[in-house]
Amino acid sequence: MSPADNATARAQKGRNPGGLHPGVVEEAEIILTFDDNRLASLVFGQYDQNLAHLERRLNVTAIANGNRVTVKGTPEASEMARRVLEGLYERARQGGALGTGDVDGAIEESTLQGSLFPAAEEQPAAGLTAFDQISTRRRGAVRARNAAQNTYIKALKTNELVFAEGPAGTGKTWLAVGYAVSLLEAGQVDRLIISRPAVEAGERLGFLPGDMREKVDPYLRPIYDALYDFMEARHVDRGLQTGMIEIAPLAFMRGRTLTNALVLLDEAQNTTTMQMKMFLTRLGEGSRMIITGDPSQIDLPPGQKSGLVEAVRILDGVEGITRVTFKEADVVRHDLVRRIVTAYDKAAREAPPEPPRQDYRDRRP
């Protein structure tokens, strides 16, 4: 969106007018007026929740009135808020859904653009974005929300095998499924094959009733959730019936050669070394492979090495393979999730090492 065409901005500077932000010497006021009231309401969010989130993140005040919003804060923060709101308005024009996570993404993108184009005369042209995106028919364009996701999407588009490691909530699996669906819809692959190791996360589920699909569905439910996010339910169901989409536990991959397919292995931290080697060697002509996992959530028995950790170490530097690592700061699921992950990581770093477990056969009376 060009500010001249779709919004008007007015900046005023003074010596802490009205005492809005104590301690702030200089304050700016920017007024944005958007042409389309409906799109403006999408930008502001339900009950102005997007504006409230913008206020918390940038320490500004944003007051909406119809299709107009007034932003007050430091000159730098107000200018950042203007760029974010204009970017969100452009996304709304393109039909994208907007939530607080998109506000975070727009802030990250605007920050990166500011570092890439620091001088005013070097600002990117209207419509140019710093972050890459994937697009599916149902979801439309999905843009990276931070630099790590941007690196991840670029890696998916340029490499045949991608390892993605990091904590829950960083979008590793969700973006991988979205990219897989985009390749399927573009005809670049014929099938989607998605797998997970069937390892219980600290629970004993016992013998589950039903046929094979009913037994493994509880382990694969997050994959179904992501598929339904990016595809119409009827298309997912038809793909499962015709074999165009295959979701199966890792054990069913043995002995197969997977050609012209996008192959995704999720929760790979729970694979053994032999399982990972077996899976990696399934790759056939015209196929791509994505492997995601969180090394901090390994549910294997004590003493059992994680196939993901071993594979990343062994395959480091191999041509055609890349690794993307997410940190706790890259969590996009919810602000509270990010704080939870950070707290657990801090506790793990500060905790004293646990003594090695002693096998009961080695104990002496």
CSV table of C-alpha atoms in Angstrom, one decimal:
chain,number,residue,atom,x,y,z
A,1,MET,CA,0.0,0.0,0.0
A,2,SER,CA,1.3,3.4,-0.9
A,3,PRO,CA,0.7,5.9,2.0
A,4,ALA,CA,-0.1,8.6,-0.5
A,5,ASP,CA,-2.9,6.5,-2.1
A,6,ASN,CA,-4.4,4.7,0.8
A,7,ALA,CA,-3.6,6.5,4.0
A,8,THR,CA,-2.7,10.0,5.1
A,9,ALA,CA,-0.2,10.6,7.9
A,10,ARG,CA,0.5,13.8,10.0
A,11,ALA,CA,3.3,14.0,12.5
A,12,GLN,CA,3.6,16.5,15.3
A,13,LYS,CA,6.5,16.8,17.7
A,14,GLY,CA,6.7,18.6,21.0
A,15,ARG,CA,8.0,18.5,24.6
A,16,ASN,CA,6.1,15.7,26.2
A,17,PRO,CA,2.6,17.1,25.3
A,18,GLY,CA,0.0,16.3,27.9
A,19,GLY,CA,2.4,14.3,29.9
A,20,LEU,CA,1.3,11.1,28.1
A,21,HIS,CA,4.5,9.3,28.7
A,22,PRO,CA,6.5,10.6,31.7
A,23,GLY,CA,10.1,10.8,31.0
A,24,VAL,CA,9.8,11.0,27.3
A,25,VAL,CA,11.3,14.3,26.1
A,26,GLU,CA,10.1,14.2,22.5
A,27,GLU,CA,6.8,12.8,21.3
A,28,ALA,CA,5.2,12.4,17.9
A,29,GLU,CA,1.6,12.1,16.8
A,30,ILE,CA,0.8,10.3,13.6
A,31,ILE,CA,-2.8,10.1,12.2
A,32,LEU,CA,-3.5,7.4,9.6
A,33,THR,CA,-6.7,7.4,7.6
A,34,PHE,CA,-7.5,4.3,5.6
A,35,ASP,CA,-9.8,4.4,2.5
A,36,ASP,CA,-11.7,1.2,3.2
A,37,ASN,CA,-13.6,1.0,6.5
A,38,ARG,CA,-14.0,-2.8,6.4
A,39,LEU,CA,-10.3,-3.3,5.8
A,40,ALA,CA,-9.4,-0.8,8.5
A,41,SER,CA,-11.6,-2.8,11.0
A,42,LEU,CA,-9.6,-6.0,10.1
A,43,VAL,CA,-6.4,-4.1,10.7
A,44,PHE,CA,-7.6,-2.9,14.1
A,45,GLY,CA,-8.9,-6.3,15.1
A,46,GLN,CA,-11.9,-7.4,17.0
A,47,TYR,CA,-12.5,-4.9,19.8
A,48,ASP,CA,-9.2,-3.3,18.6
A,49,GLN,CA,-7.2,-6.2,19.9
A,50,ASN,CA,-4.5,-5.7,17.3
A,51,LEU,CA,-4.1,-2.1,18.2
A,52,ALA,CA,-3.9,-3.1,21.9
A,53,HIS,CA,-1.1,-5.6,21.1
A,54,LEU,CA,0.7,-3.0,19.0
A,55,GLU,CA,0.6,-0.6,22.0
A,56,ARG,CA,2.1,-3.2,24.3
A,57,ARG,CA,4.9,-4.2,21.9
A,58,LEU,CA,5.9,-0.7,20.8
A,59,ASN,CA,5.0,1.3,23.9
A,60,VAL,CA,2.7,3.7,22.0
A,61,THR,CA,-0.9,4.8,22.3
A,62,ALA,CA,-3.2,3.9,19.3
A,63,ILE,CA,-6.7,5.3,19.3
A,64,ALA,CA,-9.1,4.2,16.6
A,65,ASN,CA,-12.1,6.2,15.4
A,66,GLY,CA,-13.9,4.7,12.4
A,67,ASN,CA,-11.3,4.3,9.6
A,68,ARG,CA,-8.8,6.6,11.4
A,69,VAL,CA,-6.2,5.7,14.0
A,70,THR,CA,-4.1,8.2,16.0
A,71,VAL,CA,-0.7,6.9,17.2
A,72,LYS,CA,1.3,8.7,19.9
A,73,GLY,CA,4.7,7.8,21.2
A,74,THR,CA,8.4,8.5,20.6
A,75,PRO,CA,9.2,9.5,17.0
A,76,GLU,CA,10.9,6.1,16.3
A,77,ALA,CA,8.1,4.0,17.9
A,78,SER,CA,5.4,6.1,16.2
A,79,GLU,CA,7.1,5.7,12.8
A,80,MET,CA,7.4,2.0,13.4
A,81,ALA,CA,3.7,1.7,14.3
A,82,ARG,CA,2.8,3.6,11.0
A,83,ARG,CA,4.8,1.1,8.9
A,84,VAL,CA,3.3,-1.8,10.7
A,85,LEU,CA,-0.3,-0.6,10.3
A,86,GLU,CA,0.3,0.2,6.6
A,87,GLY,CA,1.8,-3.3,6.1
A,88,LEU,CA,-1.2,-4.9,7.8
A,89,TYR,CA,-3.6,-2.9,5.7
A,90,GLU,CA,-1.9,-4.1,2.5
A,91,ARG,CA,-2.2,-7.7,3.8
A,92,ALA,CA,-5.9,-7.1,4.5
A,93,ARG,CA,-6.3,-5.9,0.9
A,94,GLN,CA,-4.8,-9.1,-0.3
A,95,GLY,CA,-7.3,-11.1,1.6
A,96,GLY,CA,-5.1,-12.3,4.5
A,97,ALA,CA,-6.5,-12.9,7.9
A,98,LEU,CA,-5.0,-10.7,10.7
A,99,GLY,CA,-4.4,-11.5,14.3
A,100,THR,CA,-2.0,-10.5,17.0
A,101,GLY,CA,0.6,-13.0,15.6
A,102,ASP,CA,0.5,-11.1,12.3
A,103,VAL,CA,1.1,-7.9,14.3
A,104,ASP,CA,4.2,-9.5,15.8
A,105,GLY,CA,5.3,-10.6,12.3
A,106,ALA,CA,4.8,-7.1,10.9
A,107,ILE,CA,6.9,-5.6,13.7
A,108,GLU,CA,9.7,-8.1,13.1
A,109,GLU,CA,9.6,-7.5,9.4
A,110,SER,CA,9.6,-3.7,9.8
A,111,THR,CA,12.5,-3.9,12.1
A,112,LEU,CA,14.5,-6.0,9.6
A,113,GLN,CA,13.7,-3.6,6.8
A,114,GLY,CA,14.8,-0.7,8.9
A,115,SER,CA,18.2,-2.4,9.4
A,116,LEU,CA,18.5,-3.3,5.7
A,117,PHE,CA,17.4,0.1,4.5
A,118,PRO,CA,18.6,2.6,7.2
A,119,ALA,CA,18.5,5.7,5.1
A,120,ALA,CA,15.3,7.2,4.0
A,121,GLU,CA,16.3,7.3,0.4
A,122,GLU,CA,17.0,3.6,0.6
A,123,GLN,CA,13.6,2.5,1.8
A,124,PRO,CA,12.2,-0.5,-0.1
A,125,ALA,CA,9.5,0.2,-2.7
A,126,ALA,CA,5.9,-0.2,-1.8
A,127,GLY,CA,4.9,-3.9,-1.9
A,128,LEU,CA,8.5,-5.1,-1.3
A,129,THR,CA,8.7,-7.3,1.8
A,130,ALA,CA,11.7,-8.5,3.7
A,131,PHE,CA,10.1,-11.8,4.7
A,132,ASP,CA,9.3,-14.7,2.4
A,133,GLN,CA,6.0,-16.4,2.2
A,134,ILE,CA,4.1,-19.5,1.1
A,135,SER,CA,0.7,-19.6,-0.4
A,136,THR,CA,-2.1,-22.2,-0.5
A,137,ARG,CA,-5.6,-21.9,-2.1
A,138,ARG,CA,-7.5,-22.1,1.2
A,139,ARG,CA,-5.1,-20.1,3.4
A,140,GLY,CA,-3.8,-17.6,0.9
A,141,ALA,CA,-0.4,-16.1,1.5
A,142,VAL,CA,1.3,-17.0,4.8
A,143,ARG,CA,4.3,-14.8,5.6
A,144,ALA,CA,7.1,-15.5,8.0
A,145,ARG,CA,6.6,-13.8,11.3
A,146,ASN,CA,10.3,-13.5,12.3
A,147,ALA,CA,13.8,-13.9,10.8
A,148,ALA,CA,14.0,-17.6,11.8
A,149,GLN,CA,10.8,-18.4,10.0
A,150,ASN,CA,12.0,-16.4,7.0
A,151,THR,CA,15.2,-18.4,6.9
A,152,TYR,CA,13.2,-21.6,7.2
A,153,ILE,CA,10.9,-20.8,4.3
A,154,LYS,CA,13.8,-19.9,2.1
A,155,ALA,CA,15.6,-23.1,3.1
A,156,LEU,CA,12.5,-25.1,2.2
A,157,LYS,CA,12.4,-23.5,-1.3
A,158,THR,CA,16.1,-24.1,-2.1
A,159,ASN,CA,17.1,-27.4,-0.5
A,160,GLU,CA,16.0,-31.0,-1.0
A,161,LEU,CA,16.5,-31.9,2.7
A,162,VAL,CA,15.9,-29.6,5.6
A,163,PHE,CA,16.3,-30.2,9.3
A,164,ALA,CA,14.3,-27.8,11.5
A,165,GLU,CA,15.0,-27.9,15.3
A,166,GLY,CA,13.5,-25.8,18.0
A,167,PRO,CA,11.0,-25.5,20.8
A,168,ALA,CA,7.2,-26.0,20.5
A,169,GLY,CA,5.3,-23.1,19.1
A,170,THR,CA,7.9,-21.9,16.5
A,171,GLY,CA,5.9,-23.0,13.5
A,172,LYS,CA,8.3,-25.8,12.4
A,173,THR,CA,5.6,-28.4,11.6
A,174,TRP,CA,2.9,-26.0,10.6
A,175,LEU,CA,5.0,-24.2,8.0
A,176,ALA,CA,6.3,-27.5,6.7
A,177,VAL,CA,2.8,-28.8,6.1
A,178,GLY,CA,1.8,-25.5,4.5
A,179,TYR,CA,4.8,-25.7,2.1
A,180,ALA,CA,4.0,-29.3,1.3
A,181,VAL,CA,0.5,-28.4,0.4
A,182,SER,CA,1.7,-25.5,-1.8
A,183,LEU,CA,3.9,-27.9,-3.7
A,184,LEU,CA,1.1,-30.4,-4.1
A,185,GLU,CA,-1.3,-27.7,-5.4
A,186,ALA,CA,1.4,-26.4,-7.8
A,187,GLY,CA,1.9,-29.9,-9.2
A,188,GLN,CA,5.6,-30.0,-8.2
A,189,VAL,CA,5.0,-33.2,-6.2
A,190,ASP,CA,2.4,-36.0,-6.6
A,191,ARG,CA,2.1,-37.0,-3.0
A,192,LEU,CA,2.4,-35.9,0.6
A,193,ILE,CA,3.8,-38.5,2.9
A,194,ILE,CA,3.8,-37.4,6.6
A,195,SER,CA,5.1,-39.5,9.4
A,196,ARG,CA,5.8,-39.5,13.1
A,197,PRO,CA,7.4,-42.0,15.5
A,198,ALA,CA,4.7,-43.5,17.7
A,199,VAL,CA,6.4,-42.8,21.0
A,200,GLU,CA,4.4,-42.0,24.1
A,201,ALA,CA,5.2,-38.7,25.8
A,202,GLY,CA,5.8,-40.0,29.3
A,203,GLU,CA,2.5,-41.9,29.3
A,204,ARG,CA,1.5,-45.6,28.9
A,205,LEU,CA,-1.4,-45.6,26.5
A,206,GLY,CA,-1.8,-49.4,26.4
A,207,PHE,CA,-3.4,-51.3,23.5
A,208,LEU,CA,-5.6,-48.9,21.6
A,209,PRO,CA,-8.8,-50.2,20.0
A,210,GLY,CA,-9.6,-50.1,16.3
A,211,ASP,CA,-7.8,-50.7,13.0
A,212,MET,CA,-4.3,-49.4,12.1
A,213,ARG,CA,-5.5,-45.9,11.3
A,214,GLU,CA,-7.5,-45.6,14.4
A,215,LYS,CA,-4.6,-46.8,16.5
A,216,VAL,CA,-2.1,-44.2,15.1
A,217,ASP,CA,-4.4,-41.3,14.7
A,218,PRO,CA,-3.9,-40.0,18.2
A,219,TYR,CA,-0.1,-39.7,17.5
A,220,LEU,CA,-0.7,-37.9,14.2
A,221,ARG,CA,-3.5,-35.5,15.2
A,222,PRO,CA,-1.3,-32.4,15.0
A,223,ILE,CA,-0.6,-33.2,11.4
A,224,TYR,CA,-4.3,-33.4,10.6
A,225,ASP,CA,-4.8,-30.1,12.3
A,226,ALA,CA,-2.2,-28.4,10.1
A,227,LEU,CA,-3.6,-30.0,7.0
A,228,TYR,CA,-7.1,-28.7,7.7
A,229,ASP,CA,-5.6,-25.3,8.2
A,230,PHE,CA,-4.2,-25.2,4.7
A,231,MET,CA,-6.7,-27.4,2.7
A,232,GLU,CA,-10.4,-27.7,2.5
A,233,ALA,CA,-11.6,-30.6,4.6
A,234,ARG,CA,-13.1,-32.4,1.5
A,235,HIS,CA,-9.8,-32.1,-0.3
A,236,VAL,CA,-7.9,-33.6,2.7
A,237,ASP,CA,-10.4,-36.5,3.0
A,238,ARG,CA,-10.2,-37.2,-0.8
A,239,GLY,CA,-6.4,-37.0,-0.7
A,240,LEU,CA,-6.4,-39.6,2.2
A,241,GLN,CA,-8.8,-41.9,0.3
A,242,THR,CA,-6.8,-41.8,-3.0
A,243,GLY,CA,-3.4,-42.0,-1.4
A,244,MET,CA,-2.3,-38.5,-2.6
A,245,ILE,CA,-1.9,-37.7,1.1
A,246,GLU,CA,-0.5,-40.5,3.3
A,247,ILE,CA,-0.1,-40.2,7.1
A,248,ALA,CA,1.6,-43.1,8.7
A,249,PRO,CA,3.8,-44.1,11.6
A,250,LEU,CA,7.5,-44.2,11.0
A,251,ALA,CA,7.6,-48.1,11.1
A,252,PHE,CA,5.6,-48.2,7.9
A,253,MET,CA,8.4,-46.4,5.9
A,254,ARG,CA,10.8,-49.4,5.9
A,255,GLY,CA,11.5,-50.9,2.5
A,256,ARG,CA,9.9,-48.1,0.5
A,257,THR,CA,11.4,-45.7,-2.1
A,258,LEU,CA,9.5,-42.5,-2.2
A,259,THR,CA,9.5,-40.7,-5.6
A,260,ASN,CA,7.9,-37.4,-6.6
A,261,ALA,CA,6.8,-36.8,-3.1
A,262,LEU,CA,7.2,-34.3,-0.3
A,263,VAL,CA,8.1,-36.4,2.8
A,264,LEU,CA,7.8,-34.9,6.2
A,265,LEU,CA,9.0,-36.5,9.5
A,266,ASP,CA,7.7,-34.7,12.6
A,267,GLU,CA,8.8,-35.2,16.2
A,268,ALA,CA,12.1,-36.6,14.8
A,269,GLN,CA,13.8,-36.2,18.2
A,270,ASN,CA,12.1,-39.5,19.2
A,271,THR,CA,13.7,-41.6,16.4
A,272,THR,CA,16.5,-43.9,17.1
A,273,THR,CA,19.7,-43.7,15.0
A,274,MET,CA,18.7,-46.7,12.9
A,275,GLN,CA,15.2,-45.4,12.4
A,276,MET,CA,16.5,-42.0,11.2
A,277,LYS,CA,19.0,-43.7,8.8
A,278,MET,CA,16.2,-45.9,7.4
A,279,PHE,CA,14.0,-42.8,6.9
A,280,LEU,CA,16.7,-40.7,5.2
A,281,THR,CA,17.4,-43.5,2.7
A,282,ARG,CA,13.8,-43.6,1.5
A,283,LEU,CA,14.3,-40.4,-0.5
A,284,GLY,CA,13.7,-41.1,-4.2
A,285,GLU,CA,13.9,-39.1,-7.5
A,286,GLY,CA,11.9,-35.9,-7.6
A,287,SER,CA,11.3,-35.9,-3.8
A,288,ARG,CA,12.0,-33.5,-1.0
A,289,MET,CA,12.3,-34.2,2.7
A,290,ILE,CA,11.6,-32.1,5.8
A,291,ILE,CA,12.6,-33.3,9.3
A,292,THR,CA,11.4,-31.4,12.3
A,293,GLY,CA,11.9,-32.0,16.0
A,294,ASP,CA,12.7,-30.5,19.4
A,295,PRO,CA,15.9,-32.0,21.0
A,296,SER,CA,14.8,-30.7,24.4
A,297,GLN,CA,11.7,-33.0,24.4
A,298,ILE,CA,13.2,-36.5,23.8
A,299,ASP,CA,10.9,-39.2,25.0
A,300,LEU,CA,13.2,-42.1,24.3
A,301,PRO,CA,14.3,-44.5,27.1
A,302,PRO,CA,17.3,-43.4,29.2
A,303,GLY,CA,20.6,-44.0,27.4
A,304,GLN,CA,19.0,-44.2,23.9
A,305,LYS,CA,20.5,-41.7,21.4
A,306,SER,CA,18.2,-39.5,19.4
A,307,GLY,CA,18.4,-40.1,15.7
A,308,LEU,CA,17.7,-36.4,15.1
A,309,VAL,CA,20.7,-35.2,17.1
A,310,GLU,CA,23.0,-37.9,15.5
A,311,ALA,CA,21.8,-37.0,12.0
A,312,VAL,CA,22.4,-33.3,12.4
A,313,ARG,CA,25.9,-34.0,13.6
A,314,ILE,CA,26.8,-36.6,10.9
A,315,LEU,CA,25.3,-34.7,8.0
A,316,ASP,CA,26.7,-31.3,8.8
A,317,GLY,CA,28.1,-29.8,5.6
A,318,VAL,CA,26.6,-32.3,3.2
A,319,GLU,CA,25.6,-30.6,0.0
A,320,GLY,CA,21.8,-30.2,-0.5
A,321,ILE,CA,21.1,-30.5,3.2
A,322,THR,CA,20.5,-27.5,5.5
A,323,ARG,CA,19.7,-27.0,9.1
A,324,VAL,CA,17.5,-24.3,10.6
A,325,THR,CA,17.5,-23.8,14.4
A,326,PHE,CA,14.7,-21.9,16.2
A,327,LYS,CA,15.2,-20.4,19.7
A,328,GLU,CA,12.7,-19.7,22.5
A,329,ALA,CA,12.5,-16.1,21.2
A,330,ASP,CA,11.1,-17.4,17.9
A,331,VAL,CA,7.9,-18.9,19.5
A,332,VAL,CA,4.9,-17.5,17.7
A,333,ARG,CA,2.1,-19.6,19.2
A,334,HIS,CA,1.3,-17.3,22.2
A,335,ASP,CA,3.2,-14.8,24.3
A,336,LEU,CA,2.7,-17.0,27.3
A,337,VAL,CA,4.2,-20.0,25.5
A,338,ARG,CA,7.3,-18.1,24.8
A,339,ARG,CA,7.7,-17.2,28.4
A,340,ILE,CA,7.1,-20.8,29.5
A,341,VAL,CA,9.7,-22.1,27.1
A,342,THR,CA,12.2,-19.4,28.3
A,343,ALA,CA,11.6,-20.3,31.9
A,344,TYR,CA,12.1,-24.0,31.3
A,345,ASP,CA,15.3,-23.4,29.4
A,346,LYS,CA,16.6,-21.2,32.2
A,347,ALA,CA,15.8,-23.8,34.8
A,348,ALA,CA,17.6,-26.5,32.7
A,349,ARG,CA,20.7,-24.4,32.4
A,350,GLU,CA,20.8,-23.6,36.2
A,351,ALA,CA,20.0,-27.1,37.4
A,352,PRO,CA,22.9,-29.3,38.6
A,353,PRO,CA,23.6,-32.3,36.4
A,354,GLU,CA,21.6,-35.4,37.4
A,355,PRO,CA,23.7,-38.4,38.5
A,356,PRO,CA,23.8,-41.3,36.0
A,357,ARG,CA,21.0,-43.9,36.5
A,358,GLN,CA,22.2,-47.2,38.0
A,359,ASP,CA,20.8,-50.4,36.6
A,360,TYR,CA,19.1,-52.5,39.2
A,361,ARG,CA,21.3,-55.5,38.3
A,362,ASP,CA,24.4,-53.6,39.3
A,363,ARG,CA,23.1,-52.7,42.8
A,364,ARG,CA,24.7,-54.5,45.7
A,365,PRO,CA,22.9,-55.3,49.0
